[in-house]
Coordinates of C-alpha atoms and ligand atoms in Angstrom, one line a residue:
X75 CA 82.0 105.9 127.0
X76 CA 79.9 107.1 124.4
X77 CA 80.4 107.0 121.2
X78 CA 78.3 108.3 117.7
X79 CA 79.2 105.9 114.9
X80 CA 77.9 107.3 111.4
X81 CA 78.2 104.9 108.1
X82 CA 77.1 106.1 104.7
X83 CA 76.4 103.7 101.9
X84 CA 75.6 104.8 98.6
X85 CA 71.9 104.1 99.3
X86 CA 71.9 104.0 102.4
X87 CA 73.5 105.6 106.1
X88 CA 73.8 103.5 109.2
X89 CA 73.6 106.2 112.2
X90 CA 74.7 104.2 115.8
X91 CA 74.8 105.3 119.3
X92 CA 77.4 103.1 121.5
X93 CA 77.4 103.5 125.3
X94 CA 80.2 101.4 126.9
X95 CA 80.5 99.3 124.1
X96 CA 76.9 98.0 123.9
X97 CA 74.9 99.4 121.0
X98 CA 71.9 101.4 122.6
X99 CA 70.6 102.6 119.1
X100 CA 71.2 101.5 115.5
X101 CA 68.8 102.8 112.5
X102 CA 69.5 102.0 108.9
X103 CA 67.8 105.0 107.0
X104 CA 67.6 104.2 103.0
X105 CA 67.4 106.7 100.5
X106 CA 65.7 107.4 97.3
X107 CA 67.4 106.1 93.8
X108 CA 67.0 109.4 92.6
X109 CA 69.0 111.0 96.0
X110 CA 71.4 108.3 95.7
X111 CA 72.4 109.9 92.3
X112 CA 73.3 113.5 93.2
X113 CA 76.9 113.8 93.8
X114 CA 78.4 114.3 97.7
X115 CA 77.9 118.2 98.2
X116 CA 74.7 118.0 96.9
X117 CA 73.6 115.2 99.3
X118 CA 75.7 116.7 102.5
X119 CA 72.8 118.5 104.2
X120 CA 70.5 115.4 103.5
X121 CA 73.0 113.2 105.5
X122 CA 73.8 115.8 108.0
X123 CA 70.0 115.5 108.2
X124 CA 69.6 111.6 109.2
X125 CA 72.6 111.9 111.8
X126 CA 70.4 115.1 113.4
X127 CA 67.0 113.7 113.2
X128 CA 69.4 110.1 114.7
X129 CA 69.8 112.1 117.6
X130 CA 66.5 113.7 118.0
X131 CA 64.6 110.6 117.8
X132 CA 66.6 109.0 120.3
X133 CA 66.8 111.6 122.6
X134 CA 70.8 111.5 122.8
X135 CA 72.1 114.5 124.8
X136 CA 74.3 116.0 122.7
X137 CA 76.6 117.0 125.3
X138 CA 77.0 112.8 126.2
X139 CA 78.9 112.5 123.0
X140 CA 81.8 111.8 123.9
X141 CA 83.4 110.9 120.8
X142 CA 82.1 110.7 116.8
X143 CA 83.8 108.5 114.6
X144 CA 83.0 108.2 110.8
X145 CA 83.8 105.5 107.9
X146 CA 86.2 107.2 106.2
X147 CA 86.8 108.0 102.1
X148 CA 89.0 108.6 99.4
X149 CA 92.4 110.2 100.6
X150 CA 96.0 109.7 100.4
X151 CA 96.7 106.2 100.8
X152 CA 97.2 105.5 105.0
X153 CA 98.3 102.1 106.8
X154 CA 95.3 101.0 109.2
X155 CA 94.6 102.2 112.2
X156 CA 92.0 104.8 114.4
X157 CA 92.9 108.6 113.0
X158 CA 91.8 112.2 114.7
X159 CA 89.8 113.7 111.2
X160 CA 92.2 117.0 111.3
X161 CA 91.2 120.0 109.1
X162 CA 93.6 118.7 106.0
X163 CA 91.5 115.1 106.1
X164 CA 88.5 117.4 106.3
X165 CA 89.3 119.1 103.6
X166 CA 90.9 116.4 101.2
X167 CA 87.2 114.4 102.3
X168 CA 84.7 117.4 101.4
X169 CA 86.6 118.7 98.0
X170 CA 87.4 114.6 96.8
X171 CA 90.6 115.5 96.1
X172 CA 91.6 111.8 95.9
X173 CA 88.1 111.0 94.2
X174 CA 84.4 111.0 95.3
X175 CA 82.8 108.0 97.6
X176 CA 80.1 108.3 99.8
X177 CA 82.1 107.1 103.0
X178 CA 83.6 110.4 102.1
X179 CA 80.8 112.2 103.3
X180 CA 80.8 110.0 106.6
X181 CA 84.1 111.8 107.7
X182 CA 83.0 115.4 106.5
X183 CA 79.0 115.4 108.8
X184 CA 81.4 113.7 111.6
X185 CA 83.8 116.6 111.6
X186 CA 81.4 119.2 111.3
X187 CA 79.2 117.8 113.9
X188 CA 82.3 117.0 116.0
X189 CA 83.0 120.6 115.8
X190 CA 79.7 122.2 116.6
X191 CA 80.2 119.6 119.9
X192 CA 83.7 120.6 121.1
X193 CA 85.0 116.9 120.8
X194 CA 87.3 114.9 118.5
X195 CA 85.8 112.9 115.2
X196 CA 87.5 109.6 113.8
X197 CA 87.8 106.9 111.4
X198 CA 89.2 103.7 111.4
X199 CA 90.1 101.9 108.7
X200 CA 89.2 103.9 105.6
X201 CA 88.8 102.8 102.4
X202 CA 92.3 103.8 101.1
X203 CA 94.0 101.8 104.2
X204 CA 97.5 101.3 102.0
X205 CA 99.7 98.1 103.4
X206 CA 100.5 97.0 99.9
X207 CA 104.6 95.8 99.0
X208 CA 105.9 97.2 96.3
X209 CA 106.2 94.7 94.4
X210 CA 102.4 94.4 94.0
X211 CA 102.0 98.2 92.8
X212 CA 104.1 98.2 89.4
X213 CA 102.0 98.0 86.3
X214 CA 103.1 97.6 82.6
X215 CA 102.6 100.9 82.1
X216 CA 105.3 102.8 83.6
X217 CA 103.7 105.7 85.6
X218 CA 100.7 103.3 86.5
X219 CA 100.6 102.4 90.0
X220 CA 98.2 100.0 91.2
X221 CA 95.9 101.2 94.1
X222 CA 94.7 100.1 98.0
X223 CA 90.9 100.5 98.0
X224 CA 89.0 97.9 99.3
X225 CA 86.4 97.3 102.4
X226 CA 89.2 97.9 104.6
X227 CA 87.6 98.2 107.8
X228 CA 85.7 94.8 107.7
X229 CA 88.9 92.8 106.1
X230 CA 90.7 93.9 109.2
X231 CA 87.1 93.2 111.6
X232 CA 86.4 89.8 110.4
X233 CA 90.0 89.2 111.0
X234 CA 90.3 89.9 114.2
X235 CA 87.3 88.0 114.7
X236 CA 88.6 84.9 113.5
X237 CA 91.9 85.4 115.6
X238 CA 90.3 86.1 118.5
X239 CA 88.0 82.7 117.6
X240 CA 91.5 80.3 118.1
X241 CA 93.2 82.2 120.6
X242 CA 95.7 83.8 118.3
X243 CA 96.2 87.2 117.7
X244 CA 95.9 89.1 113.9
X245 CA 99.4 90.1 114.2
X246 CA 100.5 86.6 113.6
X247 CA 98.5 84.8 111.2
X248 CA 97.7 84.9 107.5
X249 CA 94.6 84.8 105.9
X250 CA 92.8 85.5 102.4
X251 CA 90.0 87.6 103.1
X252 CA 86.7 88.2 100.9
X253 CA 84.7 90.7 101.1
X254 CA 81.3 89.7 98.8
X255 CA 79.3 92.8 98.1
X256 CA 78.0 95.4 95.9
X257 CA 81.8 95.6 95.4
X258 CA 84.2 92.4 95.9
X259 CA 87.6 92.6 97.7
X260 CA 90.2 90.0 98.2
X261 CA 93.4 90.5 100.2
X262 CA 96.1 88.3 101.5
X263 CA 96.5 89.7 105.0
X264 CA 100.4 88.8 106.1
X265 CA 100.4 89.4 109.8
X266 CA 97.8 92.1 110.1
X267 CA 99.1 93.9 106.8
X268 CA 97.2 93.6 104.0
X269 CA 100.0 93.0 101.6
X270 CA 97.7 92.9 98.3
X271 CA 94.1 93.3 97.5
X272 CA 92.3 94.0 94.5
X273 CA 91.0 97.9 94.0
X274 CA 87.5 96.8 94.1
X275 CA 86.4 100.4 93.2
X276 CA 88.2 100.9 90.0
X277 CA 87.8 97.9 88.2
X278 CA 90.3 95.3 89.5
X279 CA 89.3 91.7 90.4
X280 CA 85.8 90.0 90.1
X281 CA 83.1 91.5 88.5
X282 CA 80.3 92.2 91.9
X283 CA 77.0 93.5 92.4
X284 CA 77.4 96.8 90.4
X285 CA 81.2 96.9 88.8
X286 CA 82.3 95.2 85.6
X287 CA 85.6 93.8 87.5
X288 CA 88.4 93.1 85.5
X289 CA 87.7 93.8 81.6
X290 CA 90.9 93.3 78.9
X291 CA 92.5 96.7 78.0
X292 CA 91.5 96.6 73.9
X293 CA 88.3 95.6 74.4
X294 CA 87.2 97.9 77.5
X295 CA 88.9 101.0 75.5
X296 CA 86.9 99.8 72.3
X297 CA 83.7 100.1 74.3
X298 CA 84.7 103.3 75.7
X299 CA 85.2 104.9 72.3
X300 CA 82.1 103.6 71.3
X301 CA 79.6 104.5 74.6
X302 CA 79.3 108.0 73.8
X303 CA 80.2 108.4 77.9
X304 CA 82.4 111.0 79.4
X305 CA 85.3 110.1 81.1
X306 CA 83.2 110.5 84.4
X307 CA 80.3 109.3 82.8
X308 CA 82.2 105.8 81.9
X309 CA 83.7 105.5 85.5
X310 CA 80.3 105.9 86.8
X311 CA 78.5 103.0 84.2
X312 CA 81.8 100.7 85.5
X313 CA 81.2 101.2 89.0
X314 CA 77.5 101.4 89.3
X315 CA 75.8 99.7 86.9
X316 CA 77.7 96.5 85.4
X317 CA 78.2 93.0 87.4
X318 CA 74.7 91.3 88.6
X319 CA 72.7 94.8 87.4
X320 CA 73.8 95.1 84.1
X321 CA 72.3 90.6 83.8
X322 CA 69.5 90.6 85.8
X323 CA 68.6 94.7 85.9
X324 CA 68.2 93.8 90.1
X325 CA 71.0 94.4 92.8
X326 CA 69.4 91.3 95.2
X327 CA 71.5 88.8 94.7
X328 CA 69.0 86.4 96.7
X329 CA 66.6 86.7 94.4
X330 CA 69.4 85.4 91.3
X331 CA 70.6 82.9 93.9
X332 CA 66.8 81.8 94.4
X333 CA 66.5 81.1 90.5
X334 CA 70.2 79.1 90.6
X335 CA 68.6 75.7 89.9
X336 CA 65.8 76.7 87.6
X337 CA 66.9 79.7 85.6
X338 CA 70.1 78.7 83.2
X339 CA 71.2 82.1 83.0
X340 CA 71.5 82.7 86.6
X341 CA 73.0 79.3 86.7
X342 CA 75.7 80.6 84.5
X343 CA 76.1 83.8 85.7
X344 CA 76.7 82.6 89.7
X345 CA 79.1 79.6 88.4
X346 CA 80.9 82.6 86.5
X347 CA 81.0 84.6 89.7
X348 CA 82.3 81.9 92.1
X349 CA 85.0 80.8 89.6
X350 CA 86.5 84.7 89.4
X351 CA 86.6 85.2 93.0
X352 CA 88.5 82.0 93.5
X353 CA 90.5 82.6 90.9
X354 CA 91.5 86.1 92.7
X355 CA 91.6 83.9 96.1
X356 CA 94.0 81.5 94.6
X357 CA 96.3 84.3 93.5
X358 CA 96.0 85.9 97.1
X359 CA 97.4 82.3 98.2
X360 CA 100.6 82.6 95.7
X361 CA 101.5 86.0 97.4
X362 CA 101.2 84.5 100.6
X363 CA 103.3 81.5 99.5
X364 CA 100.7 79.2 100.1
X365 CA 101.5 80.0 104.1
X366 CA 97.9 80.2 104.6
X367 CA 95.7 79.7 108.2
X368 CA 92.4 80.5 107.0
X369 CA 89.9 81.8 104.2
X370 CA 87.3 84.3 105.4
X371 CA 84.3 85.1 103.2
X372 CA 81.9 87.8 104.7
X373 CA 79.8 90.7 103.4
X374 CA 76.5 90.0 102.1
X375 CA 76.8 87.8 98.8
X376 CA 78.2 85.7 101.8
X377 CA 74.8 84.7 103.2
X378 CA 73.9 82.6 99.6
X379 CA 75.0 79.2 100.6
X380 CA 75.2 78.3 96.9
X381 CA 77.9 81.0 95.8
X382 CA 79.8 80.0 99.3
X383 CA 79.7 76.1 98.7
X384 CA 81.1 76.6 94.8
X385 CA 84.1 78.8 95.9
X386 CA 84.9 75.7 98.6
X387 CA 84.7 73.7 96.0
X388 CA 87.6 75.5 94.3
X389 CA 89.8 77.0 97.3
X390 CA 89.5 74.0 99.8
X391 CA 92.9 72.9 99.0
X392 CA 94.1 75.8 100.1
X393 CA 92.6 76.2 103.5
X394 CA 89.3 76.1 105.4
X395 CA 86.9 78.6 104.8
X396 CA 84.8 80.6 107.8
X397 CA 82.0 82.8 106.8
X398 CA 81.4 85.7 108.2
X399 CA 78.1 86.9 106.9
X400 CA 77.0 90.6 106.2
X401 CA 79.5 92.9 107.5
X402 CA 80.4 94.4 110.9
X403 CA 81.8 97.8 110.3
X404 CA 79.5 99.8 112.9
X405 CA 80.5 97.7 115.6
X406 CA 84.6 98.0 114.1
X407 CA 84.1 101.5 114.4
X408 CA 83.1 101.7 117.4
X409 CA 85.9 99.4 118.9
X410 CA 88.6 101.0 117.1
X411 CA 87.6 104.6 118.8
X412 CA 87.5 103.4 122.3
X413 CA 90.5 101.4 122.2
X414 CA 91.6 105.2 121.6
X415 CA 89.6 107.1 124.2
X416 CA 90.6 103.5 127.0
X417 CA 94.1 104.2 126.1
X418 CA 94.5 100.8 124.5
X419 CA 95.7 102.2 121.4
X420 CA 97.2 106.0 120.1
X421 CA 95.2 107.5 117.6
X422 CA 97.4 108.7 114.2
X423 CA 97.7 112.0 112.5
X424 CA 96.4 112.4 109.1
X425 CA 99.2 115.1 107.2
Ligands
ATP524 N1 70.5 84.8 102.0 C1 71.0 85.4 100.9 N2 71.3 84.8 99.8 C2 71.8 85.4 98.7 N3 72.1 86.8 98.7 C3 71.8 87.5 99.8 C4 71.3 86.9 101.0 N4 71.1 87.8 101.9 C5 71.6 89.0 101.4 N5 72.0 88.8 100.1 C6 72.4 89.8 99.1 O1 73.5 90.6 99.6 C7 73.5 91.8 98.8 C8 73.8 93.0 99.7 O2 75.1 92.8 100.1 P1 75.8 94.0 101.0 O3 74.9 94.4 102.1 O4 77.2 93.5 101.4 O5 75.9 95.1 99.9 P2 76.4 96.6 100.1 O6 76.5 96.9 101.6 O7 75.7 97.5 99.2 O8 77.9 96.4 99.5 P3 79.3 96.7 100.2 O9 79.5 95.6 101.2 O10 80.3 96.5 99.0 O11 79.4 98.1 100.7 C9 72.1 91.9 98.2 O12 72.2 91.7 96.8 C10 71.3 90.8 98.8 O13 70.4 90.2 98.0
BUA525 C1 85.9 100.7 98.2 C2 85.2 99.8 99.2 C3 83.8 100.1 99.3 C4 83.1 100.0 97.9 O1 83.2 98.9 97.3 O2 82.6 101.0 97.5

């Protein structure tokens, strides 16, 4: 079975080639700050690009694809699961209609290329994977819902991972998961749903890498008046360039975490960091009713030992904590597609 797995980051895209489940080629192609900027149709023939020249390089017989499947973006809200991209996810992908992400542009080269090939593309797991209750999506403002975006695809991964680890399945457990990276998501998953989590991409939760997290309403709206931003403008400042970049001016968090015991300001700034996401893991704990087997940190704030051992510090009396470093996404992609093509699952139909 062989299967093309294609992952775009905002400065980055991972292009994978899977034969029977082993990885026979992985490449991590980074791009330029200034390419990272342009919006997703301007970058679309760049990406298409990397997957092509992917390909090339590695001689893959186009005709042995047997299956693409794509990280997939910002679309109506979905529960998890593998899905066939259709022309309406297609097309809800390459015009944003829900918003613009880069994973979008992961499902839009996948169909195209998919098409040009005569076989199906995927995703699994998309972004906008909705398994919230109700009763976590009212706001104080009446016609505000609160929304499902989050690293969906690894929550559900590292789960799995940690089921598998005790013998137990993901259907029947329930664990805070949290997701550490240029964005930072925590969800209480209650027997594989994730029944909260907070947007990570539009300013709900910890501050991160690159987004400003939580700010109150006056004072965020007072800055907004004041900025001189667009609306756009703003959005793009909150998620891009707030959190660790708008302290240190960097996005390596090793290098802040390096300068924890010498540098005060880092000091601060990490001790701040640790305290909101345990705050946010704590609250994940009250939805859960404290019925809780297992905290899982992973993504790639997860590798600094220091910002791991201060969240314990906080969250050990709820449960243990297994790190998951870095995050496994190409590998969930691939797994979730040929659990479709074996027949171990049914793919679902995006309308
Ligand atoms: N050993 C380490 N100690 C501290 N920080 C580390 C270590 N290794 C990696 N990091 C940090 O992890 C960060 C990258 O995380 P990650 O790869 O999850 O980001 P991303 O993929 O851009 O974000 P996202 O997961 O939200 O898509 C970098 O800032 C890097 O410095
Ligand atoms: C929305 C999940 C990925 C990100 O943080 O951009």
């Amino acid at each position: 079975m062989n299967v093309l797995v294609i992952n775009f980051g905002s400065s980055s895209s991972k292009i994978a080639y899977y034969s029977n489940d082993e990885c026979a080629y992985i490449n991590k192609i980074e791009h330029t700050h200034d390419e990272a900027l342009l919006s997703n149709s301007e970058q679309y023939h760049l990406r298409y690009k990397a997957v092509d020249q992917f390909i090339r390089q590695n001689n893959i017989q186009k005709g042995d694809i047997e299956a693409i499947v794509s990280r997939g973006g910002l679309m109506k809200p979905i529960e998890g699961g593998a899905y066939r991209i259709n022309e309406k996810m297609y097309n809800d992908l390459l015009n944003c209609h829900y918003g613009e992400h880069i994973s979008n542009l992961s499902g839009v080269v996948g169909y195209k290329l998919a098409e040009e090939l005569n076989i199906n593309a995927y995703t699994v797991n998309p972004v906008i994977v909705d398994e919230m209750i109700p009763e976590a999506k009212l706001t104080g403002i009446k016609n505000i819902r609160r929304q499902s975006i989050f690293h969906a695809l690894n929550h559900k991964g590292v789960s799995n991972f940690y089921a598998k680890s005790c013998h137990n399945s993901y259907e029947d457990i329930n664990v805070i998961v949290g997701h550490l990276g240029s964005g930072i998501s925590i969800a209480a998953h209650n027997k594989g749903k994730v029944i909260d989590v907070n947007n990570c991409f539009h300013g709900d939760g910890p501050m991160s890498l690159e987004r400003s997290g939580n700010i109150p309403n006056k004072a965020l709206l007072k800055w907004y008046d004041e900025s001189g931003f667009t609306l756009d403008e703003a959005i793009s400042y909150l998620t891009k360039q707030c959190g660790v970049k708008s302290y240190f001016n960097t996005i390596d968090f090793k290098s802040i975490s390096d300068r924890y015991v010498s540098d005060k300001e880092c000091q601060q700034f990490i001790d701040a960091l640790a305290y909101q996401i345990s705050k946010e893991i704590g609250m994940m704990s009250v939805v859960l009713k404290g019925d809780v087997d297992q905290i899982i940190l992973t993504g790639g704030l997860s590798n600094s030992n220091i910002l791991v051992n201060l969240i314990i510090e906080h969250v050990k009396h709820i449960s243990n904590v297994t790190v998951y470093p870095n995050e496994f996404e190409m590998q969930c992609l691939n797994d979730g597609v040929t659990d479709v093509l074996k027949g171990h699952n049914l793919f679902k139909e995006y309308n």
